[in-house]
CSV table of C-alpha atoms in Angstrom, one decimal:
chain,number,residue,atom,x,y,z
A,1,MET,CA,0.2,-0.1,0.0
A,2,ARG,CA,0.9,3.5,-0.7
A,3,PHE,CA,0.0,6.4,1.6
A,4,ASP,CA,-0.2,10.2,-0.4
A,5,LEU,CA,-1.1,12.6,2.4
A,6,HIS,CA,-2.7,14.9,-0.6
A,7,ARG,CA,-5.0,12.3,-2.0
A,8,MET,CA,-6.2,10.9,1.6
A,9,ARG,CA,-7.0,14.4,2.4
A,10,LEU,CA,-9.3,14.8,-0.4
A,11,LEU,CA,-10.7,11.5,0.7
A,12,ARG,CA,-11.2,13.3,4.3
A,13,GLU,CA,-12.7,16.3,2.5
A,14,LEU,CA,-15.2,13.8,0.6
A,15,ALA,CA,-16.0,12.3,4.1
A,16,GLN,CA,-16.9,15.5,5.8
A,17,ARG,CA,-18.7,17.2,2.4
A,18,GLY,CA,-20.7,14.5,1.0
A,19,THR,CA,-19.9,14.8,-2.9
A,20,VAL,CA,-17.2,15.1,-5.1
A,21,THR,CA,-18.3,18.6,-6.5
A,22,SER,CA,-18.4,20.2,-2.7
A,23,VAL,CA,-14.8,19.1,-2.6
A,24,ALA,CA,-13.8,20.3,-5.6
A,25,ALA,CA,-15.4,23.7,-5.4
A,26,ALA,CA,-13.6,24.1,-1.6
A,27,LEU,CA,-10.5,23.2,-3.1
A,28,ALA,CA,-10.3,25.2,-6.7
A,29,TYR,CA,-10.3,21.6,-8.4
A,30,SER,CA,-12.4,20.1,-11.2
A,31,PRO,CA,-14.5,17.5,-10.2
A,32,SER,CA,-12.9,14.9,-12.7
A,33,ALA,CA,-9.5,15.9,-11.5
A,34,VAL,CA,-10.9,15.1,-7.6
A,35,SER,CA,-12.4,11.9,-9.0
A,36,GLN,CA,-9.3,10.9,-11.0
A,37,GLN,CA,-7.1,11.5,-7.4
A,38,LEU,CA,-9.5,9.7,-5.4
A,39,ALA,CA,-9.2,6.8,-8.2
A,40,VAL,CA,-5.7,6.6,-7.9
A,41,LEU,CA,-5.9,6.4,-4.1
A,42,GLU,CA,-8.2,3.7,-4.5
A,43,GLU,CA,-5.9,1.7,-6.6
A,44,GLU,CA,-3.0,2.5,-4.3
A,45,ILE,CA,-4.5,1.1,-1.2
A,46,GLY,CA,-5.4,-2.0,-3.1
A,47,THR,CA,-9.2,-2.0,-2.0
A,48,ARG,CA,-12.6,-0.5,-2.6
A,49,LEU,CA,-13.1,3.0,-0.9
A,50,PHE,CA,-16.4,4.0,-2.3
A,51,GLU,CA,-19.6,2.3,-3.2
A,52,PRO,CA,-22.8,3.8,-5.5
A,53,ASP,CA,-25.3,5.2,-3.4
A,54,GLY,CA,-27.9,6.6,-6.0
A,55,ARG,CA,-26.5,9.5,-7.3
A,56,ARG,CA,-24.1,9.9,-4.4
A,57,ILE,CA,-21.2,7.3,-3.6
A,58,ARG,CA,-20.7,6.1,-0.2
A,59,LEU,CA,-17.5,5.6,1.4
A,60,THR,CA,-16.4,1.7,2.7
A,61,GLU,CA,-15.6,0.6,6.0
A,62,GLN,CA,-12.2,0.3,4.6
A,63,ALA,CA,-12.3,4.3,3.8
A,64,HIS,CA,-13.7,5.4,7.0
A,65,ILE,CA,-10.6,3.5,8.8
A,66,LEU,CA,-8.5,5.4,5.9
A,67,VAL,CA,-10.4,9.2,7.3
A,68,ALA,CA,-9.9,8.2,10.6
A,69,TYR,CA,-5.7,7.9,10.3
A,70,THR,CA,-6.0,10.6,7.9
A,71,ALA,CA,-7.0,13.1,10.7
A,72,ALA,CA,-4.8,11.8,13.2
A,73,VAL,CA,-1.7,12.5,10.9
A,74,LEU,CA,-2.7,16.0,10.5
A,75,GLU,CA,-3.4,16.8,13.7
A,76,GLN,CA,0.0,15.8,14.2
A,77,LEU,CA,1.3,18.2,11.8
A,78,GLU,CA,-1.0,20.5,13.2
A,79,ARG,CA,1.5,20.2,16.4
A,80,ALA,CA,4.5,20.0,14.2
A,81,GLU,CA,3.8,23.8,12.8
A,82,THR,CA,2.7,24.9,16.4
A,83,ASP,CA,6.3,23.7,17.9
A,84,ILE,CA,8.0,25.2,14.9
A,85,LEU,CA,6.3,28.7,15.4
A,86,ALA,CA,6.5,28.4,18.8
A,87,SER,CA,10.1,28.7,18.6
A,88,LEU,CA,10.5,31.7,17.0
A,89,ASP,CA,11.2,34.9,18.6
A,90,ASN,CA,8.0,37.0,16.5
A,91,VAL,CA,4.6,36.5,16.2
A,92,VAL,CA,4.0,35.4,12.5
A,93,GLY,CA,1.6,33.7,10.0
A,94,THR,CA,-1.8,33.9,8.8
A,95,ILE,CA,-4.8,33.5,11.0
A,96,ARG,CA,-8.5,32.8,9.1
A,97,LEU,CA,-10.9,34.1,11.2
A,98,ALA,CA,-14.6,33.4,11.0
A,99,THR,CA,-17.2,35.0,13.5
A,100,VAL,CA,-20.7,35.4,13.9
A,101,GLN,CA,-22.5,38.7,13.6
A,102,THR,CA,-22.4,40.0,17.0
A,103,ALA,CA,-18.7,39.3,17.4
A,104,ALA,CA,-18.0,40.6,14.0
A,105,LEU,CA,-19.4,44.3,14.8
A,106,ALA,CA,-18.0,44.6,18.3
A,107,LEU,CA,-15.4,42.6,18.6
A,108,VAL,CA,-13.4,42.3,15.2
A,109,PRO,CA,-12.3,46.0,14.7
A,110,ALA,CA,-10.7,46.3,17.8
A,111,THR,CA,-9.1,42.9,17.7
A,112,LEU,CA,-7.5,44.0,14.3
A,113,THR,CA,-6.4,46.8,15.5
A,114,SER,CA,-4.8,46.0,18.4
A,115,LEU,CA,-3.2,42.9,16.7
A,116,ALA,CA,-1.7,44.9,13.7
A,117,GLU,CA,-0.4,47.3,17.0
A,118,ASP,CA,1.4,44.5,18.8
A,119,HIS,CA,2.4,41.9,16.2
A,120,PRO,CA,2.9,43.5,12.5
A,121,ARG,CA,4.3,40.3,11.4
A,122,LEU,CA,0.6,38.6,11.9
A,123,THR,CA,-2.3,38.7,9.4
A,124,VAL,CA,-5.8,38.2,10.1
A,125,GLN,CA,-8.4,37.6,7.3
A,126,PHE,CA,-11.8,37.9,8.5
A,127,THR,CA,-15.2,36.0,7.5
A,128,GLN,CA,-18.3,36.4,9.1
A,129,ALA,CA,-20.0,33.0,9.1
A,130,GLU,CA,-22.6,31.3,11.1
A,131,PRO,CA,-21.2,28.3,12.9
A,132,GLU,CA,-22.9,25.7,11.2
A,133,VAL,CA,-20.9,27.0,8.1
A,134,ALA,CA,-17.6,28.2,9.9
A,135,LEU,CA,-17.4,24.9,12.1
A,136,PRO,CA,-17.3,22.4,8.9
A,137,GLY,CA,-15.0,24.9,7.3
A,138,LEU,CA,-12.7,24.9,10.3
A,139,LEU,CA,-12.3,21.1,9.7
A,140,ALA,CA,-11.5,21.5,6.0
A,141,ARG,CA,-9.2,23.8,6.8
A,142,GLU,CA,-10.9,26.9,4.9
A,143,PHE,CA,-10.6,28.6,8.5
A,144,ASP,CA,-8.1,28.6,11.4
A,145,LEU,CA,-10.2,30.0,14.1
A,146,VAL,CA,-14.1,30.4,14.6
A,147,CYS,CA,-15.8,33.0,17.0
A,148,GLY,CA,-19.0,31.5,18.1
A,149,GLU,CA,-21.7,30.8,20.5
A,150,ASN,CA,-22.5,28.0,23.1
A,151,TYR,CA,-25.4,28.1,25.1
A,152,LEU,CA,-25.5,27.3,28.7
A,153,ASP,CA,-28.8,25.8,29.1
A,154,PHE,CA,-28.7,24.1,25.6
A,155,PRO,CA,-25.1,23.3,25.0
A,156,THR,CA,-23.8,22.1,21.6
A,157,SER,CA,-22.0,18.8,21.2
A,158,ARG,CA,-18.1,19.1,21.0
A,159,SER,CA,-16.1,17.3,18.3
A,160,SER,CA,-12.7,15.8,19.7
A,161,GLU,CA,-11.1,17.0,16.4
A,162,MET,CA,-11.8,20.4,18.0
A,163,HIS,CA,-10.3,22.8,20.8
A,164,PHE,CA,-12.7,25.1,22.5
A,165,ASP,CA,-12.0,28.3,24.6
A,166,VAL,CA,-14.6,30.2,26.2
A,167,VAL,CA,-14.2,34.0,25.4
A,168,ALA,CA,-16.8,35.6,27.8
A,169,GLU,CA,-20.4,35.0,28.9
A,170,ASP,CA,-23.0,36.9,27.4
A,171,PRO,CA,-26.3,37.3,28.9
A,172,ILE,CA,-29.6,36.8,26.8
A,173,ARG,CA,-33.0,39.1,27.3
A,174,VAL,CA,-36.3,38.7,26.0
A,175,ALA,CA,-36.8,42.0,23.7
A,176,PHE,CA,-40.1,43.5,23.2
A,177,LEU,CA,-41.7,46.8,22.9
A,178,ASP,CA,-44.9,47.0,24.9
A,179,PRO,CA,-45.8,45.0,27.8
A,180,PRO,CA,-49.2,43.2,27.8
A,181,GLU,CA,-52.0,45.1,29.0
A,182,GLY,CA,-52.3,45.7,32.8
A,183,ARG,CA,-48.5,44.5,32.9
A,184,GLU,CA,-45.4,46.6,34.3
A,185,PRO,CA,-42.6,45.5,32.1
A,186,SER,CA,-40.9,44.5,35.3
A,187,GLU,CA,-43.7,42.0,36.2
A,188,VAL,CA,-43.5,40.3,32.3
A,189,VAL,CA,-42.5,36.5,32.4
A,190,LEU,CA,-42.1,34.5,28.9
A,191,THR,CA,-45.4,33.1,28.5
A,192,ASP,CA,-47.0,36.7,28.3
A,193,LEU,CA,-45.2,36.9,25.0
A,194,ALA,CA,-46.5,33.4,23.9
A,195,ASP,CA,-49.1,34.8,21.7
A,196,HIS,CA,-47.3,37.3,20.1
A,197,PRO,CA,-45.2,36.9,16.9
A,198,TRP,CA,-41.3,36.4,17.0
A,199,VAL,CA,-38.3,36.7,15.1
A,200,LEU,CA,-35.8,34.4,15.6
A,201,GLU,CA,-32.7,33.1,13.7
A,202,PRO,CA,-33.4,30.6,10.2
A,203,GLU,CA,-34.5,27.0,11.2
A,204,GLY,CA,-30.7,24.7,11.8
A,205,SER,CA,-29.2,27.5,13.7
A,206,PRO,CA,-28.1,26.9,17.1
A,207,GLY,CA,-29.8,30.1,17.9
A,208,ARG,CA,-33.3,28.9,16.6
A,209,ALA,CA,-32.7,25.6,18.4
A,210,TRP,CA,-32.2,27.5,21.6
A,211,ALA,CA,-34.7,30.0,21.3
A,212,THR,CA,-37.2,27.1,20.5
A,213,ALA,CA,-36.2,25.0,23.3
A,214,THR,CA,-36.4,27.6,25.6
A,215,CYS,CA,-39.9,28.6,24.8
A,216,ARG,CA,-41.4,24.9,24.9
A,217,GLN,CA,-39.7,24.4,28.2
A,218,ALA,CA,-41.9,27.5,29.0
A,219,GLY,CA,-45.0,25.7,28.0
A,220,PHE,CA,-45.5,27.3,24.5
A,221,GLU,CA,-44.4,26.8,20.8
A,222,PRO,CA,-43.3,30.5,19.5
A,223,ASN,CA,-45.0,32.0,16.8
A,224,VAL,CA,-42.3,32.6,14.4
A,225,ALA,CA,-43.3,35.4,12.1
A,226,HIS,CA,-40.3,36.5,10.7
A,227,GLU,CA,-36.5,34.6,10.3
A,228,THR,CA,-33.2,36.3,10.4
A,229,SER,CA,-29.9,35.6,11.7
A,230,ASP,CA,-28.9,39.5,11.9
A,231,VAL,CA,-29.5,40.9,15.0
A,232,LEU,CA,-29.9,44.3,14.4
A,233,VAL,CA,-32.7,43.6,11.9
A,234,GLN,CA,-33.9,41.7,14.6
A,235,ALA,CA,-34.0,44.7,16.8
A,236,ARG,CA,-35.6,46.9,14.4
A,237,LEU,CA,-38.5,44.6,14.0
A,238,VAL,CA,-38.8,44.6,17.6
A,239,ALA,CA,-38.7,48.7,18.3
A,240,SER,CA,-41.2,48.9,15.5
A,241,GLY,CA,-43.5,46.8,17.0
A,242,HIS,CA,-43.8,43.9,14.7
A,243,ALA,CA,-42.0,41.2,16.8
A,244,VAL,CA,-40.3,39.8,20.1
A,245,ALA,CA,-37.0,38.6,20.1
A,246,PHE,CA,-34.2,37.0,22.1
A,247,LEU,CA,-31.1,39.2,21.9
A,248,PRO,CA,-27.7,38.9,23.3
A,249,ASP,CA,-26.5,42.0,25.6
A,250,LEU,CA,-23.4,42.3,23.2
A,251,THR,CA,-25.8,43.7,20.6
A,252,TRP,CA,-25.7,47.3,22.7
A,253,PHE,CA,-22.0,47.4,22.4
A,254,ASP,CA,-22.3,50.9,20.8
A,255,ARG,CA,-25.8,51.7,21.0
A,256,GLU,CA,-28.9,51.7,23.3
A,257,PRO,CA,-31.9,49.8,22.9
A,258,SER,CA,-35.4,51.8,22.5
A,259,PHE,CA,-37.6,49.1,24.2
A,260,HIS,CA,-38.1,46.9,27.4
A,261,LEU,CA,-35.7,43.7,28.0
A,262,ARG,CA,-35.7,41.1,30.7
A,263,GLN,CA,-33.4,38.3,31.2
A,264,MET,CA,-36.1,35.3,32.1
A,265,ALA,CA,-33.6,33.0,33.8
A,266,ALA,CA,-30.1,33.1,34.9
A,267,SER,CA,-29.0,30.3,32.7
A,268,HIS,CA,-30.2,32.1,29.4
A,269,VAL,CA,-26.4,33.2,28.8
A,270,ARG,CA,-24.6,32.3,25.7
A,271,GLN,CA,-20.8,31.9,25.8
A,272,ILE,CA,-18.9,33.3,23.1
A,273,VAL,CA,-16.6,30.6,22.3
A,274,THR,CA,-13.4,30.5,20.0
A,275,THR,CA,-12.8,27.0,18.3
A,276,CYS,CA,-9.4,25.8,16.7
A,277,ARG,CA,-8.4,22.5,15.1
A,278,ALA,CA,-7.0,20.3,17.8
A,279,GLY,CA,-3.3,20.2,17.9
A,280,SER,CA,-3.0,23.8,17.1
A,281,HIS,CA,-4.3,25.9,20.2
A,282,ARG,CA,-0.6,26.4,21.2
A,283,ASN,CA,0.1,27.7,18.4
A,284,PRO,CA,1.6,31.6,19.1
A,285,ALA,CA,-0.7,33.3,16.4
A,286,LEU,CA,-3.8,31.5,17.4
A,287,VAL,CA,-3.2,32.5,21.2
A,288,ALA,CA,-2.6,35.8,20.2
A,289,VAL,CA,-5.9,36.3,18.3
A,290,ARG,CA,-7.8,34.6,21.3
A,291,GLY,CA,-6.2,37.1,23.3
A,292,ALA,CA,-7.1,40.0,21.4
A,293,LEU,CA,-10.6,39.0,21.0
A,294,ARG,CA,-10.7,38.5,24.9
A,295,ASP,CA,-9.5,42.1,25.2
A,296,ALA,CA,-11.8,43.5,23.1
A,297,TYR,CA,-14.6,42.2,24.7
A,298,GLN,CA,-13.8,43.5,28.1
A,299,HIS,CA,-13.7,47.0,26.6
A,300,SER,CA,-16.5,46.6,24.7
A,301,ARG,CA,-18.7,45.0,27.2
A,302,PRO,CA,-22.1,46.6,27.6
A,303,SER,CA,-23.7,48.0,30.9
A,304,ILE,CA,-27.1,46.3,30.5
A,305,THR,CA,-29.8,45.4,32.7
A,306,ASP,CA,-33.4,44.6,32.7
A,307,ARG,CA,-35.5,47.6,31.6
């Protein structure tokens, strides 16, 4: 058997992305070139790695074994790169950073400014991306660091191929323009808003899953009238009286809300979390970016209370 790391990585990409076309698009190859390389890998290994599955292909048991070993090899190479960079006197390299919108608005500009001053040989390339896109992209090596979110009372599963670090804890409050008739804003509980139209994140997002679970735990199914992952759009819909919403405090890093906010439970908190590939967390460039994000949060953290 021959083990070509480039072809093994193509196989791992296929296992993660599901189709040859998506692998080709991600790596800037033609689909035929990817198929050809995978066929060569199959010949080198000496056993079938793929089986037809309708219009798609399915990896064999042997392919999954090879994918697991490929992940281990790539992690060791990450560790080697980290040790080499740690031996240098300066923080150098390029970090491809993906963040959710609130972090992009509140943290990224200050992070880029401080890194440019403290580590001029470090380059950060920023992309705004939601976790359902950014985390697979991290494993596919499209990004090196993802700044996302995790909900304390509805935590997401964590892959052993990733290293997680909590930047901050950000309370989440229910936002509404007017309290129900006869109620003071301070008296409003979540079930008082059960019949209101809601604006939530799109289906499939962690924020939508958390919000839906939170409403169900309170005893009702939210009436989702509007969907957007843009917290500023959500805030505008609340301010204009068209919806109620769950909004994190970091939304108000540079503005004041024009409506009522209430934190319904102490556990209604999201963690702002940075994620990198396992084996790379000691990379000095990643350490610097994580530290800059944490400092940016401390300087932009809003002072919000129920109102």
